[in-house]
Amino acid sequence: MAQINPHINFNGNAEEAFLFYQSVFGGEFVQIMRFKDLASEEFPVPESETNKIMHIALPIGTNILIGNDVPESMGRVNENENRSKIAITAGSREEADKLFNGLSAGGTVEYPMSDSPWGSYFGMFRDKYGIEWMVDFDPKYKGKV
């Protein structure tokens, strides 16, 4: 069954923010990935962004707070406007496709469902109401991150 988790975008201070959230909520990060962890010929990462957070996840109760730094090439996140997405962690590729196709109908696909450079099956879109969503399935975590 799918799980919905909040996902927050940051302008280079995701790690600082998540260390703060961890100090308040407690717990241990289940995943921390930096942009340098993905660097390759097909996914080049500028030196200025290698240590920024690509993905960080902190379990809070039965949900997971997820975040990342937005690469400078994508522009700054307007901190006074929408800087978050709803992240769905699917239990299977089939469920990920069903949710992505259903929710993105009439919306704008930003990243089609595909095998991502970080190893999961991932897609991102803005629905017809302007809400931003990410759908992810990672068999390593069986729908738990």
mmCIF file with all atom_site columns, C-alpha atoms in Angstrom:
data_model
loop_
_atom_site.group_PDB
_atom_site.id
_atom_site.type_symbol
_atom_site.label_atom_id
_atom_site.label_alt_id
_atom_site.label_comp_id
_atom_site.label_asym_id
_atom_site.label_entity_id
_atom_site.label_seq_id
_atom_site.pdbx_PDB_ins_code
_atom_site.Cartn_x
_atom_site.Cartn_y
_atom_site.Cartn_z
_atom_site.occupancy
_atom_site.B_iso_or_equiv
_atom_site.pdbx_formal_charge
_atom_site.auth_seq_id
_atom_site.auth_comp_id
_atom_site.auth_asym_id
_atom_site.auth_atom_id
_atom_site.pdbx_PDB_model_num
ATOM 1   C CA . MET A 1 1   ? 0.000  0.000  0.000   1.00 0.00 ? 1   MET A CA 1
ATOM 2   C CA . ALA A 1 2   ? 1.236  3.486  -0.808  1.00 0.00 ? 2   ALA A CA 1
ATOM 3   C CA . GLN A 1 3   ? 2.507  5.818  1.882   1.00 0.00 ? 3   GLN A CA 1
ATOM 4   C CA . ILE A 1 4   ? 2.396  9.616  1.621   1.00 0.00 ? 4   ILE A CA 1
ATOM 5   C CA . ASN A 1 5   ? 5.292  11.597 3.079   1.00 0.00 ? 5   ASN A CA 1
ATOM 6   C CA . PRO A 1 6   ? 6.092  15.333 3.107   1.00 0.00 ? 6   PRO A CA 1
ATOM 7   C CA . HIS A 1 7   ? 9.026  16.384 0.917   1.00 0.00 ? 7   HIS A CA 1
ATOM 8   C CA . ILE A 1 8   ? 10.700 19.777 1.401   1.00 0.00 ? 8   ILE A CA 1
ATOM 9   C CA . ASN A 1 9   ? 13.034 21.591 -1.022  1.00 0.00 ? 9   ASN A CA 1
ATOM 10  C CA . PHE A 1 10  ? 15.904 23.724 0.307   1.00 0.00 ? 10  PHE A CA 1
ATOM 11  C CA . ASN A 1 11  ? 18.364 26.279 -1.102  1.00 0.00 ? 11  ASN A CA 1
ATOM 12  C CA . GLY A 1 12  ? 21.530 24.539 0.080   1.00 0.00 ? 12  GLY A CA 1
ATOM 13  C CA . ASN A 1 13  ? 20.712 24.152 3.779   1.00 0.00 ? 13  ASN A CA 1
ATOM 14  C CA . ALA A 1 14  ? 18.808 20.831 3.799   1.00 0.00 ? 14  ALA A CA 1
ATOM 15  C CA . GLU A 1 15  ? 21.398 19.133 6.000   1.00 0.00 ? 15  GLU A CA 1
ATOM 16  C CA . GLU A 1 16  ? 21.288 21.944 8.570   1.00 0.00 ? 16  GLU A CA 1
ATOM 17  C CA . ALA A 1 17  ? 17.480 21.871 8.594   1.00 0.00 ? 17  ALA A CA 1
ATOM 18  C CA . PHE A 1 18  ? 17.301 18.096 8.943   1.00 0.00 ? 18  PHE A CA 1
ATOM 19  C CA . LEU A 1 19  ? 19.816 18.050 11.789  1.00 0.00 ? 19  LEU A CA 1
ATOM 20  C CA . PHE A 1 20  ? 17.519 20.564 13.498  1.00 0.00 ? 20  PHE A CA 1
ATOM 21  C CA . TYR A 1 21  ? 14.428 18.405 12.818  1.00 0.00 ? 21  TYR A CA 1
ATOM 22  C CA . GLN A 1 22  ? 16.314 15.376 14.138  1.00 0.00 ? 22  GLN A CA 1
ATOM 23  C CA . SER A 1 23  ? 17.168 17.281 17.343  1.00 0.00 ? 23  SER A CA 1
ATOM 24  C CA . VAL A 1 24  ? 13.471 17.957 17.874  1.00 0.00 ? 24  VAL A CA 1
ATOM 25  C CA . PHE A 1 25  ? 11.883 14.669 16.761  1.00 0.00 ? 25  PHE A CA 1
ATOM 26  C CA . GLY A 1 26  ? 14.768 12.311 17.547  1.00 0.00 ? 26  GLY A CA 1
ATOM 27  C CA . GLY A 1 27  ? 15.408 9.213  15.473  1.00 0.00 ? 27  GLY A CA 1
ATOM 28  C CA . GLU A 1 28  ? 18.020 8.273  12.927  1.00 0.00 ? 28  GLU A CA 1
ATOM 29  C CA . PHE A 1 29  ? 18.205 9.129  9.244   1.00 0.00 ? 29  PHE A CA 1
ATOM 30  C CA . VAL A 1 30  ? 17.312 6.123  7.116   1.00 0.00 ? 30  VAL A CA 1
ATOM 31  C CA . GLN A 1 31  ? 19.002 7.574  4.069   1.00 0.00 ? 31  GLN A CA 1
ATOM 32  C CA . ILE A 1 32  ? 21.366 10.425 3.231   1.00 0.00 ? 32  ILE A CA 1
ATOM 33  C CA . MET A 1 33  ? 22.520 10.816 -0.358  1.00 0.00 ? 33  MET A CA 1
ATOM 34  C CA . ARG A 1 34  ? 24.657 13.659 -1.651  1.00 0.00 ? 34  ARG A CA 1
ATOM 35  C CA . PHE A 1 35  ? 24.816 14.829 -5.258  1.00 0.00 ? 35  PHE A CA 1
ATOM 36  C CA . LYS A 1 36  ? 28.410 13.513 -5.465  1.00 0.00 ? 36  LYS A CA 1
ATOM 37  C CA . ASP A 1 37  ? 27.002 10.024 -4.862  1.00 0.00 ? 37  ASP A CA 1
ATOM 38  C CA . LEU A 1 38  ? 25.267 10.261 -8.255  1.00 0.00 ? 38  LEU A CA 1
ATOM 39  C CA . ALA A 1 39  ? 27.987 11.999 -10.241 1.00 0.00 ? 39  ALA A CA 1
ATOM 40  C CA . SER A 1 40  ? 28.719 10.304 -13.556 1.00 0.00 ? 40  SER A CA 1
ATOM 41  C CA . GLU A 1 41  ? 29.270 11.194 -17.198 1.00 0.00 ? 41  GLU A CA 1
ATOM 42  C CA . GLU A 1 42  ? 25.535 11.137 -17.829 1.00 0.00 ? 42  GLU A CA 1
ATOM 43  C CA . PHE A 1 43  ? 24.729 12.991 -14.587 1.00 0.00 ? 43  PHE A CA 1
ATOM 44  C CA . PRO A 1 44  ? 27.508 15.577 -14.131 1.00 0.00 ? 44  PRO A CA 1
ATOM 45  C CA . VAL A 1 45  ? 27.511 17.479 -10.835 1.00 0.00 ? 45  VAL A CA 1
ATOM 46  C CA . PRO A 1 46  ? 29.207 20.880 -10.490 1.00 0.00 ? 46  PRO A CA 1
ATOM 47  C CA . GLU A 1 47  ? 31.912 20.988 -7.800  1.00 0.00 ? 47  GLU A CA 1
ATOM 48  C CA . SER A 1 48  ? 29.882 23.605 -5.879  1.00 0.00 ? 48  SER A CA 1
ATOM 49  C CA . GLU A 1 49  ? 27.031 21.111 -5.440  1.00 0.00 ? 49  GLU A CA 1
ATOM 50  C CA . THR A 1 50  ? 28.817 17.827 -4.713  1.00 0.00 ? 50  THR A CA 1
ATOM 51  C CA . ASN A 1 51  ? 28.196 17.908 -0.940  1.00 0.00 ? 51  ASN A CA 1
ATOM 52  C CA . LYS A 1 52  ? 24.638 19.207 -1.131  1.00 0.00 ? 52  LYS A CA 1
ATOM 53  C CA . ILE A 1 53  ? 21.837 16.852 -0.205  1.00 0.00 ? 53  ILE A CA 1
ATOM 54  C CA . MET A 1 54  ? 20.184 14.933 -3.035  1.00 0.00 ? 54  MET A CA 1
ATOM 55  C CA . HIS A 1 55  ? 17.940 12.969 -0.664  1.00 0.00 ? 55  HIS A CA 1
ATOM 56  C CA . ILE A 1 56  ? 17.563 12.770 3.100   1.00 0.00 ? 56  ILE A CA 1
ATOM 57  C CA . ALA A 1 57  ? 14.905 10.876 5.038   1.00 0.00 ? 57  ALA A CA 1
ATOM 58  C CA . LEU A 1 58  ? 13.968 11.050 8.735   1.00 0.00 ? 58  LEU A CA 1
ATOM 59  C CA . PRO A 1 59  ? 11.258 8.718  10.079  1.00 0.00 ? 59  PRO A CA 1
ATOM 60  C CA . ILE A 1 60  ? 8.750  10.516 12.314  1.00 0.00 ? 60  ILE A CA 1
ATOM 61  C CA . GLY A 1 61  ? 6.137  8.152  13.691  1.00 0.00 ? 61  GLY A CA 1
ATOM 62  C CA . THR A 1 62  ? 4.726  6.146  10.791  1.00 0.00 ? 62  THR A CA 1
ATOM 63  C CA . ASN A 1 63  ? 5.684  8.806  8.214   1.00 0.00 ? 63  ASN A CA 1
ATOM 64  C CA . ILE A 1 64  ? 8.989  9.923  6.789   1.00 0.00 ? 64  ILE A CA 1
ATOM 65  C CA . LEU A 1 65  ? 10.081 13.538 6.396   1.00 0.00 ? 65  LEU A CA 1
ATOM 66  C CA . ILE A 1 66  ? 12.040 13.786 3.139   1.00 0.00 ? 66  ILE A CA 1
ATOM 67  C CA . GLY A 1 67  ? 14.099 16.665 1.767   1.00 0.00 ? 67  GLY A CA 1
ATOM 68  C CA . ASN A 1 68  ? 16.746 17.795 -0.667  1.00 0.00 ? 68  ASN A CA 1
ATOM 69  C CA . ASP A 1 69  ? 18.734 20.790 -1.860  1.00 0.00 ? 69  ASP A CA 1
ATOM 70  C CA . VAL A 1 70  ? 17.573 22.141 -5.213  1.00 0.00 ? 70  VAL A CA 1
ATOM 71  C CA . PRO A 1 71  ? 20.497 22.331 -7.674  1.00 0.00 ? 71  PRO A CA 1
ATOM 72  C CA . GLU A 1 72  ? 21.456 25.913 -8.537  1.00 0.00 ? 72  GLU A CA 1
ATOM 73  C CA . SER A 1 73  ? 20.885 25.099 -12.216 1.00 0.00 ? 73  SER A CA 1
ATOM 74  C CA . MET A 1 74  ? 17.165 24.710 -11.434 1.00 0.00 ? 74  MET A CA 1
ATOM 75  C CA . GLY A 1 75  ? 16.982 28.151 -9.781  1.00 0.00 ? 75  GLY A CA 1
ATOM 76  C CA . ARG A 1 76  ? 16.340 29.112 -6.200  1.00 0.00 ? 76  ARG A CA 1
ATOM 77  C CA . VAL A 1 77  ? 13.322 27.866 -4.311  1.00 0.00 ? 77  VAL A CA 1
ATOM 78  C CA . ASN A 1 78  ? 11.057 30.801 -3.505  1.00 0.00 ? 78  ASN A CA 1
ATOM 79  C CA . GLU A 1 79  ? 10.882 30.406 0.241   1.00 0.00 ? 79  GLU A CA 1
ATOM 80  C CA . ASN A 1 80  ? 7.683  32.462 0.405   1.00 0.00 ? 80  ASN A CA 1
ATOM 81  C CA . GLU A 1 81  ? 5.838  30.179 -2.017  1.00 0.00 ? 81  GLU A CA 1
ATOM 82  C CA . ASN A 1 82  ? 5.380  26.457 -2.524  1.00 0.00 ? 82  ASN A CA 1
ATOM 83  C CA . ARG A 1 83  ? 8.672  24.756 -1.715  1.00 0.00 ? 83  ARG A CA 1
ATOM 84  C CA . SER A 1 84  ? 7.338  21.334 -0.928  1.00 0.00 ? 84  SER A CA 1
ATOM 85  C CA . LYS A 1 85  ? 6.001  18.317 -2.754  1.00 0.00 ? 85  LYS A CA 1
ATOM 86  C CA . ILE A 1 86  ? 3.912  15.368 -1.697  1.00 0.00 ? 86  ILE A CA 1
ATOM 87  C CA . ALA A 1 87  ? 6.065  12.251 -1.951  1.00 0.00 ? 87  ALA A CA 1
ATOM 88  C CA . ILE A 1 88  ? 4.403  8.880  -2.454  1.00 0.00 ? 88  ILE A CA 1
ATOM 89  C CA . THR A 1 89  ? 6.439  5.804  -1.649  1.00 0.00 ? 89  THR A CA 1
ATOM 90  C CA . ALA A 1 90  ? 4.854  2.981  -3.627  1.00 0.00 ? 90  ALA A CA 1
ATOM 91  C CA . GLY A 1 91  ? 4.976  -0.682 -2.713  1.00 0.00 ? 91  GLY A CA 1
ATOM 92  C CA . SER A 1 92  ? 5.645  -1.850 -6.289  1.00 0.00 ? 92  SER A CA 1
ATOM 93  C CA . ARG A 1 93  ? 6.472  -0.584 -9.787  1.00 0.00 ? 93  ARG A CA 1
ATOM 94  C CA . GLU A 1 94  ? 2.903  -1.358 -10.822 1.00 0.00 ? 94  GLU A CA 1
ATOM 95  C CA . GLU A 1 95  ? 1.473  0.707  -7.970  1.00 0.00 ? 95  GLU A CA 1
ATOM 96  C CA . ALA A 1 96  ? 3.900  3.538  -8.786  1.00 0.00 ? 96  ALA A CA 1
ATOM 97  C CA . ASP A 1 97  ? 2.709  3.557  -12.421 1.00 0.00 ? 97  ASP A CA 1
ATOM 98  C CA . LYS A 1 98  ? -0.965 3.472  -11.406 1.00 0.00 ? 98  LYS A CA 1
ATOM 99  C CA . LEU A 1 99  ? -0.593 6.364  -8.953  1.00 0.00 ? 99  LEU A CA 1
ATOM 100 C CA . PHE A 1 100 ? 1.595  8.423  -11.300 1.00 0.00 ? 100 PHE A CA 1
ATOM 101 C CA . ASN A 1 101 ? -0.718 7.962  -14.289 1.00 0.00 ? 101 ASN A CA 1
ATOM 102 C CA . GLY A 1 102 ? -3.860 8.635  -12.278 1.00 0.00 ? 102 GLY A CA 1
ATOM 103 C CA . LEU A 1 103 ? -2.664 11.707 -10.390 1.00 0.00 ? 103 LEU A CA 1
ATOM 104 C CA . SER A 1 104 ? -0.809 13.305 -13.300 1.00 0.00 ? 104 SER A CA 1
ATOM 105 C CA . ALA A 1 105 ? -3.837 13.124 -15.657 1.00 0.00 ? 105 ALA A CA 1
ATOM 106 C CA . GLY A 1 106 ? -4.482 16.667 -16.892 1.00 0.00 ? 106 GLY A CA 1
ATOM 107 C CA . GLY A 1 107 ? -1.328 17.925 -15.193 1.00 0.00 ? 107 GLY A CA 1
ATOM 108 C CA . THR A 1 108 ? 2.268  18.581 -16.266 1.00 0.00 ? 108 THR A CA 1
ATOM 109 C CA . VAL A 1 109 ? 4.857  15.808 -16.094 1.00 0.00 ? 109 VAL A CA 1
ATOM 110 C CA . GLU A 1 110 ? 8.217  17.191 -14.935 1.00 0.00 ? 110 GLU A CA 1
ATOM 111 C CA . TYR A 1 111 ? 10.076 13.850 -14.832 1.00 0.00 ? 111 TYR A CA 1
ATOM 112 C CA . PRO A 1 112 ? 8.408  10.752 -16.334 1.00 0.00 ? 112 PRO A CA 1
ATOM 113 C CA . MET A 1 113 ? 8.385  7.466  -14.424 1.00 0.00 ? 113 MET A CA 1
ATOM 114 C CA . SER A 1 114 ? 11.694 5.808  -15.163 1.00 0.00 ? 114 SER A CA 1
ATOM 115 C CA . ASP A 1 115 ? 14.684 4.164  -13.561 1.00 0.00 ? 115 ASP A CA 1
ATOM 116 C CA . SER A 1 116 ? 16.479 7.020  -11.819 1.00 0.00 ? 116 SER A CA 1
ATOM 117 C CA . PRO A 1 117 ? 20.245 7.635  -11.583 1.00 0.00 ? 117 PRO A CA 1
ATOM 118 C CA . TRP A 1 118 ? 20.017 6.846  -7.840  1.00 0.00 ? 118 TRP A CA 1
ATOM 119 C CA . GLY A 1 119 ? 18.539 3.393  -8.386  1.00 0.00 ? 119 GLY A CA 1
ATOM 120 C CA . SER A 1 120 ? 14.820 3.705  -7.752  1.00 0.00 ? 120 SER A CA 1
ATOM 121 C CA . TYR A 1 121 ? 11.822 3.925  -10.079 1.00 0.00 ? 121 TYR A CA 1
ATOM 122 C CA . PHE A 1 122 ? 10.808 7.588  -9.934  1.00 0.00 ? 122 PHE A CA 1
ATOM 123 C CA . GLY A 1 123 ? 8.600  10.248 -11.502 1.00 0.00 ? 123 GLY A CA 1
ATOM 124 C CA . MET A 1 124 ? 7.577  13.831 -10.710 1.00 0.00 ? 124 MET A CA 1
ATOM 125 C CA . PHE A 1 125 ? 4.689  16.033 -11.854 1.00 0.00 ? 125 PHE A CA 1
ATOM 126 C CA . ARG A 1 126 ? 2.363  18.931 -11.049 1.00 0.00 ? 126 ARG A CA 1
ATOM 127 C CA . ASP A 1 127 ? -1.264 17.835 -11.012 1.00 0.00 ? 127 ASP A CA 1
ATOM 128 C CA . LYS A 1 128 ? -4.113 19.705 -12.706 1.00 0.00 ? 128 LYS A CA 1
ATOM 129 C CA . TYR A 1 129 ? -4.650 21.660 -9.471  1.00 0.00 ? 129 TYR A CA 1
ATOM 130 C CA . GLY A 1 130 ? -1.043 22.850 -9.289  1.00 0.00 ? 130 GLY A CA 1
ATOM 131 C CA . ILE A 1 131 ? 0.015  20.466 -6.499  1.00 0.00 ? 131 ILE A CA 1
ATOM 132 C CA . GLU A 1 132 ? 3.491  18.996 -6.924  1.00 0.00 ? 132 GLU A CA 1
ATOM 133 C CA . TRP A 1 133 ? 3.949  15.240 -6.468  1.00 0.00 ? 133 TRP A CA 1
ATOM 134 C CA . MET A 1 134 ? 6.778  12.709 -6.593  1.00 0.00 ? 134 MET A CA 1
ATOM 135 C CA . VAL A 1 135 ? 6.213  8.967  -6.928  1.00 0.00 ? 135 VAL A CA 1
ATOM 136 C CA . ASP A 1 136 ? 8.991  6.575  -5.981  1.00 0.00 ? 136 ASP A CA 1
ATOM 137 C CA . PHE A 1 137 ? 9.482  2.831  -5.719  1.00 0.00 ? 137 PHE A CA 1
ATOM 138 C CA . ASP A 1 138 ? 12.761 1.484  -4.431  1.00 0.00 ? 138 ASP A CA 1
ATOM 139 C CA . PRO A 1 139 ? 12.874 -2.314 -4.103  1.00 0.00 ? 139 PRO A CA 1
ATOM 140 C CA . LYS A 1 140 ? 15.687 -2.019 -1.536  1.00 0.00 ? 140 LYS A CA 1
ATOM 141 C CA . TYR A 1 141 ? 13.274 -0.373 0.893   1.00 0.00 ? 141 TYR A CA 1
ATOM 142 C CA . LYS A 1 142 ? 10.084 -2.167 -0.152  1.00 0.00 ? 142 LYS A CA 1
ATOM 143 C CA . GLY A 1 143 ? 8.003  1.004  0.113   1.00 0.00 ? 143 GLY A CA 1
ATOM 144 C CA . LYS A 1 144 ? 9.481  2.137  3.468   1.00 0.00 ? 144 LYS A CA 1
ATOM 145 C CA . VAL A 1 145 ? 11.376 5.321  2.393   1.00 0.00 ? 145 VAL A CA 1
#
